Each structure stands twice: as structure tokens, then as C-alpha cells.
CSV table of C-alpha atoms in Angstrom, one decimal:
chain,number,residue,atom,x,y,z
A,1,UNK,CA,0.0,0.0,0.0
A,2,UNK,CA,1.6,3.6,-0.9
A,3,UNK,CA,2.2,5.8,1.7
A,4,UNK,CA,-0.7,8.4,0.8
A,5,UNK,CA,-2.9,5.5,0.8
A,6,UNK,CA,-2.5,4.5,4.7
A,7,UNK,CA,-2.3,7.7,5.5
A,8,UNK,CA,-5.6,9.3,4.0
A,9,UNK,CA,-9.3,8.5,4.5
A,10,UNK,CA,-10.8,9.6,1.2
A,11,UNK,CA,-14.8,9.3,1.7
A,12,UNK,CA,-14.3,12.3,4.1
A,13,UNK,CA,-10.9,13.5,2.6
A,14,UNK,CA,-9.4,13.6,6.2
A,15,UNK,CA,-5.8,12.7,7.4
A,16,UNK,CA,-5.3,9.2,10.0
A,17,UNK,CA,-3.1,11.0,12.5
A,18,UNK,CA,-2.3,7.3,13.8
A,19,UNK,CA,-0.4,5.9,10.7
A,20,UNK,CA,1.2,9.8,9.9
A,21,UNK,CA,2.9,9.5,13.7
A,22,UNK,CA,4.4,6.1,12.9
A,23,UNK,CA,6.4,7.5,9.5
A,24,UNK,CA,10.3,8.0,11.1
A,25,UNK,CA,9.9,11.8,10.0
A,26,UNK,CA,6.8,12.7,11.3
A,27,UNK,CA,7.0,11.3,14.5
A,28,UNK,CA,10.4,13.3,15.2
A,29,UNK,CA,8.5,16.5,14.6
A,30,UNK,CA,6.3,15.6,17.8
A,31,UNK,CA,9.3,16.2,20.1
A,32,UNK,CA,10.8,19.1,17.9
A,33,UNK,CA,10.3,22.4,19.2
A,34,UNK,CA,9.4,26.0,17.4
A,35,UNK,CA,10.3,29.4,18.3
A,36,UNK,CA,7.2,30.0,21.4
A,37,UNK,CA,7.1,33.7,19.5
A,38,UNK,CA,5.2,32.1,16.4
A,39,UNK,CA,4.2,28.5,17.9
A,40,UNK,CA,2.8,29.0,20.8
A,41,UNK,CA,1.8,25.5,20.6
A,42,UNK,CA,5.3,24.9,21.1
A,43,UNK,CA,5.6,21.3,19.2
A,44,UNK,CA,5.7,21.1,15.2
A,45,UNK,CA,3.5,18.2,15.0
A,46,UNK,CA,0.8,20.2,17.2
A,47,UNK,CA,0.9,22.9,15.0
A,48,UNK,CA,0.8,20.4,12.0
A,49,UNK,CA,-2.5,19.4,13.3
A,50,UNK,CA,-3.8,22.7,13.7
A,51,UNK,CA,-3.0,23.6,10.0
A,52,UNK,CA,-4.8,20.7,9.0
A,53,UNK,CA,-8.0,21.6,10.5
A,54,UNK,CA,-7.9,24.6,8.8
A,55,UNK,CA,-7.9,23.7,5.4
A,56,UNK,CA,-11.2,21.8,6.9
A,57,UNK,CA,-12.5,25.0,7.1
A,58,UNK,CA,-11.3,27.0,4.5
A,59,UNK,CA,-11.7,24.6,1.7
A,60,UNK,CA,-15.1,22.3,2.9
A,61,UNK,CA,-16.3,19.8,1.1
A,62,UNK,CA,-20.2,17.8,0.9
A,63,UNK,CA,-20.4,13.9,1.5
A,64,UNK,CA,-21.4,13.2,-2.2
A,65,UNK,CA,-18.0,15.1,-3.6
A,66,UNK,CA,-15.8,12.0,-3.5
A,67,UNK,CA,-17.7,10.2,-5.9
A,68,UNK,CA,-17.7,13.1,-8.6
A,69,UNK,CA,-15.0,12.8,-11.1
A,70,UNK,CA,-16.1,16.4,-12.9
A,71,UNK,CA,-17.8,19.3,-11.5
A,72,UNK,CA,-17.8,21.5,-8.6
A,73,UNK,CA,-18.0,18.7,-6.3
A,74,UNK,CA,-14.9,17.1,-7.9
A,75,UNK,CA,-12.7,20.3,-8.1
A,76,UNK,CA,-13.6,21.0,-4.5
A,77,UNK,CA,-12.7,17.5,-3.2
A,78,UNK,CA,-9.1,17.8,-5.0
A,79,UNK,CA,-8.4,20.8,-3.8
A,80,UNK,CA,-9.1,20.2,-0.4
A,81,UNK,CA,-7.1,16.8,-1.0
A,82,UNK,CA,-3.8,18.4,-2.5
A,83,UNK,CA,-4.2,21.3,0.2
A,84,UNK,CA,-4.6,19.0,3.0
A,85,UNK,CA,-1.6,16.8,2.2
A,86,UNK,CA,0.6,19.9,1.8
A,87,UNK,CA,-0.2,21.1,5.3
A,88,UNK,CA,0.7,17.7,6.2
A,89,UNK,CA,4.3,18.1,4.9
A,90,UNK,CA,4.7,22.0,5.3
A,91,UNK,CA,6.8,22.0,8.2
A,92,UNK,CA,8.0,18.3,7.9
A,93,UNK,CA,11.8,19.8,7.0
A,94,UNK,CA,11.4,21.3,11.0
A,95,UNK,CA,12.9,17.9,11.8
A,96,UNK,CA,16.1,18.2,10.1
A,97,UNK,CA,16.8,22.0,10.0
A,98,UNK,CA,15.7,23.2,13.8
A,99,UNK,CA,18.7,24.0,15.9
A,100,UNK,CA,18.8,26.2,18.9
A,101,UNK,CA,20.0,30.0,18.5
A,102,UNK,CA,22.2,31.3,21.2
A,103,UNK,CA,22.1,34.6,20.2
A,104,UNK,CA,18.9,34.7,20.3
A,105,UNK,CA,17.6,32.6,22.5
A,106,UNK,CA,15.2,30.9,20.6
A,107,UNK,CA,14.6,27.6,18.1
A,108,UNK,CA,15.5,28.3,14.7
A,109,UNK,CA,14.2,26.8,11.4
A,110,UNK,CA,16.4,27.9,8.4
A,111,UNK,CA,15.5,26.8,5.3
A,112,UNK,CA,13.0,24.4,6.7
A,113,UNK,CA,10.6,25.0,3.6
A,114,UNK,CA,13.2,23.3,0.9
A,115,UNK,CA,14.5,20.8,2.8
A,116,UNK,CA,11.1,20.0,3.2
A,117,UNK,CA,10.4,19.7,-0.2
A,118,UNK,CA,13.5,17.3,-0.3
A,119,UNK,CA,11.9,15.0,2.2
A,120,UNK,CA,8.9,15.5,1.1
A,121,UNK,CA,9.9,14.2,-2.4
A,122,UNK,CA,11.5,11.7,-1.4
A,123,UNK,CA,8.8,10.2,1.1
A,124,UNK,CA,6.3,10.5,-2.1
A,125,UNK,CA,9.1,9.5,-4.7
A,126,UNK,CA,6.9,6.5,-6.1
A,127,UNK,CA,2.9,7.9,-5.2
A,128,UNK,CA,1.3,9.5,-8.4
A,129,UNK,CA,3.7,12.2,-10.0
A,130,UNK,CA,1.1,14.8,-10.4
A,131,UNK,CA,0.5,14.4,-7.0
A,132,UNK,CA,3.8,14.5,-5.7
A,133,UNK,CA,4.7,17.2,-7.3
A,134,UNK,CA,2.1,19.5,-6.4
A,135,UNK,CA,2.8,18.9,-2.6
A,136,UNK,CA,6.5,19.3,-2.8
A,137,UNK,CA,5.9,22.8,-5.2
A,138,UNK,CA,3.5,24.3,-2.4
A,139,UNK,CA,5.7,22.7,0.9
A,140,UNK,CA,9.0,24.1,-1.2
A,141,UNK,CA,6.6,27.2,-1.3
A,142,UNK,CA,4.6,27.8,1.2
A,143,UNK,CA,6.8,30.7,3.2
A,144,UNK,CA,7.2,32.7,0.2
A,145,UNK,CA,3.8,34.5,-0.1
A,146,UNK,CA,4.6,36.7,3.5
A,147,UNK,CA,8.0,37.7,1.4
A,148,UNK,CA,6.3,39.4,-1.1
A,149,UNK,CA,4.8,42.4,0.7
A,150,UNK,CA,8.5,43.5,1.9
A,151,UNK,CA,10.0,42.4,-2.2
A,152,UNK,CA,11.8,44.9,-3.9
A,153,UNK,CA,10.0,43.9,-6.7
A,154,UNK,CA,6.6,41.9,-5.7
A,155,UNK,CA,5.2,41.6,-8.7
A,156,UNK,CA,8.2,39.3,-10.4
A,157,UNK,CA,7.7,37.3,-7.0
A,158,UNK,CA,3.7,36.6,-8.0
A,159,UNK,CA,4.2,36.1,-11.6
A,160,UNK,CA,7.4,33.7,-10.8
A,161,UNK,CA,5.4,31.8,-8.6
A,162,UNK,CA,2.1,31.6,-10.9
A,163,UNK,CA,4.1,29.6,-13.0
A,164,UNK,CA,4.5,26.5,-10.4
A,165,UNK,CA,2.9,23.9,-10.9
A,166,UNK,CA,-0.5,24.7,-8.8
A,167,UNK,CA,-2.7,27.4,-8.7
A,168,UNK,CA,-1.0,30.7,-6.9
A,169,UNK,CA,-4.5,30.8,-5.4
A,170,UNK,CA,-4.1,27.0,-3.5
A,171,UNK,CA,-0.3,28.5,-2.3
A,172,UNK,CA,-2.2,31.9,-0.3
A,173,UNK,CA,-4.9,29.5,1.0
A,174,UNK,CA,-2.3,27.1,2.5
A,175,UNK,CA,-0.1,30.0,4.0
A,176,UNK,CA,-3.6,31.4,5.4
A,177,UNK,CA,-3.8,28.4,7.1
A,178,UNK,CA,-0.3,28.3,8.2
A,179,UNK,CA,-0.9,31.5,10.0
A,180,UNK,CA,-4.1,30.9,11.1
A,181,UNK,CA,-2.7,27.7,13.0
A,182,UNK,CA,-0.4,29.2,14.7
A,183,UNK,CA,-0.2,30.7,18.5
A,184,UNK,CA,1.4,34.0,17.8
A,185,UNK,CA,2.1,36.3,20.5
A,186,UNK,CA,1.4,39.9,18.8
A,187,UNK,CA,-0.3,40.0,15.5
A,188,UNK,CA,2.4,40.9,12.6
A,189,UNK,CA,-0.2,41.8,9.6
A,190,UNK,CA,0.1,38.5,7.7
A,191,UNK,CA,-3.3,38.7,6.4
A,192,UNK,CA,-3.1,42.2,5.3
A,193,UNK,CA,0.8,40.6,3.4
A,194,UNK,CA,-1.6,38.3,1.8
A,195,UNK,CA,-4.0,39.9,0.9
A,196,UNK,CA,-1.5,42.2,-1.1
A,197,UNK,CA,-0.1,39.1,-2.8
A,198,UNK,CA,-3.6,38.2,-4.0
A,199,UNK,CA,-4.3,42.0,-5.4
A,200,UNK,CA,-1.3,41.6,-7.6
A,201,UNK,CA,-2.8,38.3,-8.6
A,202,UNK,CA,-5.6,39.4,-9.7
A,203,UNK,CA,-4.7,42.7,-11.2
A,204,UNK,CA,-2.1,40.1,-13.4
A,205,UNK,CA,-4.5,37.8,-14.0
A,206,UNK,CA,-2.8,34.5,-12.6
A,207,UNK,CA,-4.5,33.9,-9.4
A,208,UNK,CA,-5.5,30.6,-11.2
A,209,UNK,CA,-3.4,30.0,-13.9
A,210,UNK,CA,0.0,31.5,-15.5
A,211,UNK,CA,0.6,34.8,-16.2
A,212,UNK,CA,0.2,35.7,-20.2
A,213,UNK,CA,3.2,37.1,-21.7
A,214,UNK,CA,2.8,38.7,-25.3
A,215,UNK,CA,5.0,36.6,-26.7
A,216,UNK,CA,7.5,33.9,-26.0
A,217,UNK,CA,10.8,36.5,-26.1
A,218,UNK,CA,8.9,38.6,-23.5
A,219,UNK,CA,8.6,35.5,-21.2
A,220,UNK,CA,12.2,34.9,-21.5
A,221,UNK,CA,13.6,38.4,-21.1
A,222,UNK,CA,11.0,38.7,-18.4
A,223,UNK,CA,12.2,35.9,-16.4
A,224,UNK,CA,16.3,36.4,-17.6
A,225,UNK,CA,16.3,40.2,-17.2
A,226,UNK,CA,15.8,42.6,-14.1
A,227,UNK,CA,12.9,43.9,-15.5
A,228,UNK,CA,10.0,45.3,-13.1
A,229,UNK,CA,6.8,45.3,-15.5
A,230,UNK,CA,5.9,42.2,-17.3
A,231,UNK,CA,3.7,43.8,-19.8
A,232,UNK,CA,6.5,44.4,-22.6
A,233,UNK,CA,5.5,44.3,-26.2
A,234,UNK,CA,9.2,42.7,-27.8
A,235,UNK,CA,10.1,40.8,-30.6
A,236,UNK,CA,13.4,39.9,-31.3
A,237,UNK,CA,14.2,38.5,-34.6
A,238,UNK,CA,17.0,36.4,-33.3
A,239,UNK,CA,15.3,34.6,-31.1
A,240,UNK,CA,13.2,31.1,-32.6
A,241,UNK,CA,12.1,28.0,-31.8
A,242,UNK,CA,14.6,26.6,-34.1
A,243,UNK,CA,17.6,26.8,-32.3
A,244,UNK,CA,17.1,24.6,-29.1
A,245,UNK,CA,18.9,23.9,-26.6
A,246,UNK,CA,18.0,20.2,-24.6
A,247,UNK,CA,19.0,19.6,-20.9
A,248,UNK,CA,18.7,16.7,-19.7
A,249,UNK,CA,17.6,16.1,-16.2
A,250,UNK,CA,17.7,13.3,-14.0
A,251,UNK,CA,19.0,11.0,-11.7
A,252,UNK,CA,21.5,8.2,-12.5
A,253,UNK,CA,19.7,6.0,-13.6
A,254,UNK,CA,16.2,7.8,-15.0
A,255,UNK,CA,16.5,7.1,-18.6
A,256,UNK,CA,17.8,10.3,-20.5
A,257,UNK,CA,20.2,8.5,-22.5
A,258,UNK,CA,17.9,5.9,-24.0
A,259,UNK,CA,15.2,9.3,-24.0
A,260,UNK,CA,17.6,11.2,-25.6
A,261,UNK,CA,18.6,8.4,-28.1
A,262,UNK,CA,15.1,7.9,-28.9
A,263,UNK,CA,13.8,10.9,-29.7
A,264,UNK,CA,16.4,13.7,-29.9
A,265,UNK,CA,19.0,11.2,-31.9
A,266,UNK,CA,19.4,13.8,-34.7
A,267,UNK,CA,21.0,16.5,-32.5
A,268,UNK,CA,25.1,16.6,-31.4
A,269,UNK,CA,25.3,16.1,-27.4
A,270,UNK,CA,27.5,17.5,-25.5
A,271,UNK,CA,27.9,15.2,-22.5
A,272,UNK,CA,31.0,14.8,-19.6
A,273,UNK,CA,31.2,10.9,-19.3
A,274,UNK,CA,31.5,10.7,-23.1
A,275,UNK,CA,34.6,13.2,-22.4
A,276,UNK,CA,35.7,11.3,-19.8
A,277,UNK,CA,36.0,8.6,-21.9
A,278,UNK,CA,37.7,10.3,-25.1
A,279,UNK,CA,40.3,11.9,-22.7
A,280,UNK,CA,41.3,8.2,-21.5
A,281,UNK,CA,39.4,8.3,-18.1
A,282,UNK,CA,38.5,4.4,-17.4
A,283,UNK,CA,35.8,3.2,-16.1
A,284,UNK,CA,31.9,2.2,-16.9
A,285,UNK,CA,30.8,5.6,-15.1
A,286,UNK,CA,34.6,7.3,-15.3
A,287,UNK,CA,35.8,9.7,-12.9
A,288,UNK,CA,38.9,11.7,-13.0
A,289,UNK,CA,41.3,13.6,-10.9
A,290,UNK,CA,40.8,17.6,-10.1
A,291,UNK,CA,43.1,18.5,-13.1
A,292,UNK,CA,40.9,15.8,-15.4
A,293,UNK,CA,37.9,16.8,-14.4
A,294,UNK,CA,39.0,20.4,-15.1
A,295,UNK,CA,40.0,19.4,-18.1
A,296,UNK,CA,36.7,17.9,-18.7
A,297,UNK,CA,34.9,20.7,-17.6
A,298,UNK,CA,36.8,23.2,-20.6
A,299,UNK,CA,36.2,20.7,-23.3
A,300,UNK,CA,32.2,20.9,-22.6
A,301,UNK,CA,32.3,24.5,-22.3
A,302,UNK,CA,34.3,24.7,-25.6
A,303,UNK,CA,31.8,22.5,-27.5
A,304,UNK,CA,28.6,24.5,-25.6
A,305,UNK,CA,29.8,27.5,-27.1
A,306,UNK,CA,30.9,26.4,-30.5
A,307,UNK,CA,27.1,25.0,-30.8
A,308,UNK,CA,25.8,28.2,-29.4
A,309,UNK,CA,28.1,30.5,-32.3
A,310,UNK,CA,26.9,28.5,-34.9
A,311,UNK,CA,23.1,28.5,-33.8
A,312,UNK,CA,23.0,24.9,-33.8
A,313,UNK,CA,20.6,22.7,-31.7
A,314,UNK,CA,22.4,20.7,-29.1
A,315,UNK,CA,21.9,18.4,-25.9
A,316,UNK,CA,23.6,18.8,-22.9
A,317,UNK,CA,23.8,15.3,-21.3
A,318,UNK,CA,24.2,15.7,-17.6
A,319,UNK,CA,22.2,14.9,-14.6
A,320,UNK,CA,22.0,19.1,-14.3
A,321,UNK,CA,20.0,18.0,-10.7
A,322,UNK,CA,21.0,22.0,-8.7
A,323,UNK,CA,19.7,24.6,-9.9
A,324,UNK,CA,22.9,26.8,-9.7
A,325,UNK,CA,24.4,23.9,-12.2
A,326,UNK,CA,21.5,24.7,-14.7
A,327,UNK,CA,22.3,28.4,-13.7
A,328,UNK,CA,25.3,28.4,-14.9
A,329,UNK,CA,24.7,26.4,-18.6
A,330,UNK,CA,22.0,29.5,-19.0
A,331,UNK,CA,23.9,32.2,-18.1
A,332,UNK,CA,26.6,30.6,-20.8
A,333,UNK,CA,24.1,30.4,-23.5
A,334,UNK,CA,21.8,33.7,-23.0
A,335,UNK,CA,24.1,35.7,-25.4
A,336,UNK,CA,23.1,33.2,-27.9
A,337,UNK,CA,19.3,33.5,-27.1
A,338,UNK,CA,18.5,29.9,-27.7
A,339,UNK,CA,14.9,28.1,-26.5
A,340,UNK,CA,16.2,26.4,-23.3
A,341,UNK,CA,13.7,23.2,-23.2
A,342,UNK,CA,14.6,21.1,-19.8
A,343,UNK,CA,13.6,17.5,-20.0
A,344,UNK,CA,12.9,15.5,-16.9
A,345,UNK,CA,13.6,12.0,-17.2
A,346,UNK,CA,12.0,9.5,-14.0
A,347,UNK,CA,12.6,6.1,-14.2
A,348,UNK,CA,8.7,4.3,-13.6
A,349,UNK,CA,10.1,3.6,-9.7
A,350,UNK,CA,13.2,4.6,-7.4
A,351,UNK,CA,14.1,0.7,-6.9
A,352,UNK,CA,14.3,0.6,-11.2
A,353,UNK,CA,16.5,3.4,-10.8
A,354,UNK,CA,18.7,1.8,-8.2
A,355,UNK,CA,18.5,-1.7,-10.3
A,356,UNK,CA,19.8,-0.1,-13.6
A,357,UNK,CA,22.9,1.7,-11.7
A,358,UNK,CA,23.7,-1.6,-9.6
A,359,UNK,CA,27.7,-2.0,-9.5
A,360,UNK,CA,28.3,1.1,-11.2
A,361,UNK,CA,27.1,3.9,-8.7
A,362,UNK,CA,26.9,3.0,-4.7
A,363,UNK,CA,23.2,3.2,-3.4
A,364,UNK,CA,24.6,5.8,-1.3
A,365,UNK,CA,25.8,7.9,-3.5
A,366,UNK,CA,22.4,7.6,-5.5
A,367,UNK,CA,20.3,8.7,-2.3
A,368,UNK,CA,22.3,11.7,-1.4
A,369,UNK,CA,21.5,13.0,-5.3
A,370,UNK,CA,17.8,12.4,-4.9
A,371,UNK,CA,17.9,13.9,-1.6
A,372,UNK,CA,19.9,16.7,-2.9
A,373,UNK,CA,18.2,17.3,-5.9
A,374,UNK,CA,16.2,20.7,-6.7
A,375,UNK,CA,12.7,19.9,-9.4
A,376,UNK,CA,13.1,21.9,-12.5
A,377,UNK,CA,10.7,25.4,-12.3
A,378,UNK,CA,8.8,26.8,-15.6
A,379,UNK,CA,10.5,29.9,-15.2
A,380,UNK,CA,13.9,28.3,-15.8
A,381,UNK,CA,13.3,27.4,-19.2
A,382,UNK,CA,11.0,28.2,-22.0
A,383,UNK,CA,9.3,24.7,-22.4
A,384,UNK,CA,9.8,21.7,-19.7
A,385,UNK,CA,8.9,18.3,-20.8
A,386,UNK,CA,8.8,15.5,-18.0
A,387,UNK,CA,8.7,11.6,-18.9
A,388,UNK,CA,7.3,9.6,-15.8
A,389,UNK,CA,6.6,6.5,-16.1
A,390,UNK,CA,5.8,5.9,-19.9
A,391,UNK,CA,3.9,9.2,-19.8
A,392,UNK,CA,4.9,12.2,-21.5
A,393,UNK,CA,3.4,15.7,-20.4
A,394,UNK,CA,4.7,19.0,-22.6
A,395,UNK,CA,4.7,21.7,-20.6
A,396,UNK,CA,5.5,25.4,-22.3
């Protein structure tokens, strides 16, 4: 039985507090203590609880709504599903990232809301992908909506986060309920913050959906640019959908070489085991020295750019898993203005993955990359495409 499945009761779309507490991650959060400033209920998993029960009140649902699969009654039943879960997790990276601050005197969380996502991800890795996705985007999230008020500029901040995948809309109604289920000793305006949030929302239209950029080279300068006002009317003759650059993204593992064999076996790749290998680095997955690797590292860079000059479509072939990694291959090709498409490649479950690496990568070493590794956003790239499982889903 998956994990969401012990740990839900879907005719009332309620969580079994009995099986979450036995889960290893959960049940370190009912000793783990918050700052008694913001918590007054001192322990995470109390306050856990309390943000639960209010997504039971803010997003209610009738008996009959399980048994729709269209309609009001359905969309209300998911939402309250997907929201309740993602209280569920919110604060589940409280367990790893809460130490004890001398200075001042307190328990302090940092960066509680990725790691979360992390575990969060990793818990879920094999439940349905949609699914799992959607909680880690809004536990990854879920701080970010207080920031925006105080944002140099807030309205990049809404339209960035319109283009997760969920609703901006579901992400205020679960931070609502974050504040609204916590024991805070002086009110600090956090309804007011969010209600700002959802003006620019509105005014932008993507409360519900993505913002709507004129074009695609607006979207991109937009999102690669420090520009404060979306609504720019560009076109920029050198920038096409025919010069493309492919990253690949995955785990060890996941599949992007047989993907990218399959169906991108037309383009040049650019791709640092293959170098490995040409430079007379050994091995099934080769790794070099410092100086190798380094060495490595120029002769993809070389090839990258030479691609990039002559407007030539191109894979890069890595498991491009951080963020600042992927930064770094974007901030090389931008000059260039190429479409950056990201594909996400997921083997159909975590033990596959682990099967097809066997004796070539430690488990270890596999686990700490998962565990580690930061989901490709929309506003990254101009078109992400994710395989999961034997099913593709384009998104642009």
C-alpha cells in the first residue's frame, strides 16, 4: 500500500493521524520544538495538526463530492485533498533544519521550507507524479507568499510563482492556514501581506493559472532580465524556436540516455562521461582527478559555445540535478538567445533506478542525489517536458 494510501481516508478526505505519527519523519516532529514567539503550541506536529483543521474549514467539502470525477464537487474535493496533504508536509523539514540559536535565545528553522520539499519528495518519490509534485511545489513554497509584501519587486515574486505547478490561489490558501494555526504572541499583519499578494494576482491575471506574456521572447527576457513590469510588447528577430537547446535532467539511472537516443538522436550532445572517456578516463561511469575533471569541464564548455556560435541545436547530457548547475549552462548560453527546453527524465520507480545503476554507482551515493536534488521550475526554461513512467506531459 503507498504511503498516501495509509495515511488518507478519502470518503471524508481527512488525514489518519495514527499511521502519519508512525512515518520516522513525522514522528520526530512531535518532540521538535518551534520558536514559542510564532508556535505557541510549542511542538511542530501540534501545529501540524492545527493547520490541517484549517484547510477543513477553508476549503469544505459535501459527503457526495468523493464520488464526482467532474464538476464543482470534484474540483472542490481535489483541492481540499492536495491542500490537506501539503499542510501535512509543510513543516516536515522542522525535523532536520531546527537548531537552537544562542544569540537569540530561541529555536530556529532555516531553510525548513526546501529541505522539506526534499523529504517531502522523497517520502512520495513512487505515489502518483502529479501528485507529488504539487505537494512538494506548495511545501517548497509555502513561506514565500509573507516575502512578497517586503519584495523589492513583488510583482516578479507573484508572476514567478504563478508559473509553479499549482494554482497561486491554492499556495495563499495554504499559508492562510499556516498562519491561522499558529499561537502567535502579537499580531504581525500576515493577512493584510496576503491579501497584497492576492491583489497583484488578480490585477495580473494568474490567481489561477499563468501569467500571459505577449510573446515567448517577452517570457524569457521577463524571467532572464531585471525587468519590473511584465507587460512588454518585444520581438526579437533572433530569437526562434529553431535553435534549441535540450538539458537533460535526472538521476542516474532515470533514462535520458535511452530518451535522448530515442527521440532527440538527430542533435550533437555534448555530454561529460563521453569526455571522460575520449580523454582516457577508465571506467563504466569514469571519474577523474581535479586536473581531469577540469580538463573535462573546458572541453564541454568549448563544445557548448561552438554549438551556441553557430546556432546549432544541441543536448547537454548531464544529470544538471542544482539549480545553480543549470544556472550556470544558462547564463553561458543567453548571449546566444537559444529556446532552453529542460527534459525530466524519471525512471517508472526509485528501486528501477537503483536496479539499472547496480555496480556502477553506490546506493549511497544515488540517495544523497535524490535527496539533494532541486525539481526543475517553468520559469527556468521556455518549455519543460517531463517523462514519468511511460507518460509524457509538454509543458511550455
Amino acid at each position: 500500500m503507498s504511503l498516501i494510501n495509509k495515511i488518507v481516508d478519502y470518503p471524508s478526505c481527512t488525514i489518519i493521524w495514527d499511521e502519519v505519527w508512525k512515518i520516522p519523519e513525522f514522528k520526530k516532529l512531535q518532540t521538535t520544538e518551534q520558536n514559542p514567539y510564532w508556535h505557541g503550541e510549542i511542538y511542530v506536529s501540534r501545529h501540524i495538526e492545527q493547520v490541517v483543521n484549517e484547510i477543513y474549514k477553508l476549503c469544505p467539502i459535501e459527503t457526495s463530492d468523493v464520488f464526482m470525477s467532474v464538476g464543482d464537487g470534484s474540483v472542490r474535493w481535489q483541492k481540499r485533498f492536495y491542500l490537506m496533504l501539503a499542510a501535512l508536509f509543510h513543516d516536515i523539514g522542522k525535523g532536520v533544519t531546527t537548531k537552537w540559536n544562542d544569540e537569540e535565545q530561541t529555536w530556529k528553522s532555516l531553510h525548513h521550507a526546501k529541505v522539506g520539499e526534499q523529504i517531502t519528495r522523497k517520502l512520495l518519490w513512487d505515489e502518483d507524479f502529479t501528485l507529488r509534485e504539487i505537494i512538494c511545489s506548495l511545501v517548497g513554497n509555502h513561506m514565500k507568499p509573507l516575502y512578497i509584501y517586503d519584495s523589492d519587486n513583488p510583482i516578479h515574486r507573484v508572476i514567478r510563482l504563478s508559473e509553479e505547478l499549482v494554482p497561486f490561489e491554492w499556495l495563499l490558501t495554504l499559508k492562510t492556514a499556516d498562519c491561522q494555526g499558529s499561537i502567535i504572541k502579537e499580531y504581525d499583519g500576515w493577512r493584510e501581506k496576503l491579501d497584497y499578494a492576492k491583489e497583484i494576482a488578480v490585477k495580473y491575471e494568474c490567481l489561477n493559472k499563468q501569467y500571459t506574456f505577449l510573446n515567448d521572447y517577452c517570457r524569457h527576457k521577463y524571467f532572464n532580465e531585471n525587468i519590473e513590469y511584465p507587460v512588454i510588447d518585444i520581438v526579437d528577430k533572433d530569437f526562434n524556436d529553431d535553435f534549441c537547446v535540450y538539458f537533460m535532467i535526472g538521476i542516474p539511472g532515470s533514462g535520458k540516455t535511452t530518451y535522448r537516443n530515442t527521440n532527440l538522436s538527430n542533435l550533437p550532445v555534448v555530454c561529460r562521461d563521453e569526455i571522460r572517456t575520449e580523454i582516457g578516463i577508465k571506467g563504466e561511469k569514469p571519474k577523474g582527478t581535479k586536473k581531469q575533471e577540469d580538463e573535462v569541464t573546458n572541453i564541454q564548455n568549448e563544445r557548448i559555445l561552438k554549438y551556441a556560435r553557430q546556432k546549432q541545436s544541441f543536448i547537454i547530457d548531464a544529470t544538471n540535478l542544482k539549480l545553480m548547475y543549470r544556472d550556470k549552462f544558462r547564463q553561458m548560453l543567453y548571449p546566444y538567445k537559444p529556446k532552453i527546453v529542460y527534459v525530466y527524465i524519471e525512471a517508472p520507480t526509485y528501486n528501477e533506478t537503483l536496479t539499472r545503476r547496480k555496480g556502477q554507482i553506490p546506493k549511497d551515493v544515488i540517495n544523497k542525489m535524490r535527496e539533494s536534488f532541486e525539481f526543475p521550475k517553468l520559469y527556468e526554461c521556455d518549455e519543460l517536458i517531463i517523462e514519468k513512467q511511460c507518460n509524457n506531459i509538454s509543458i511550455d
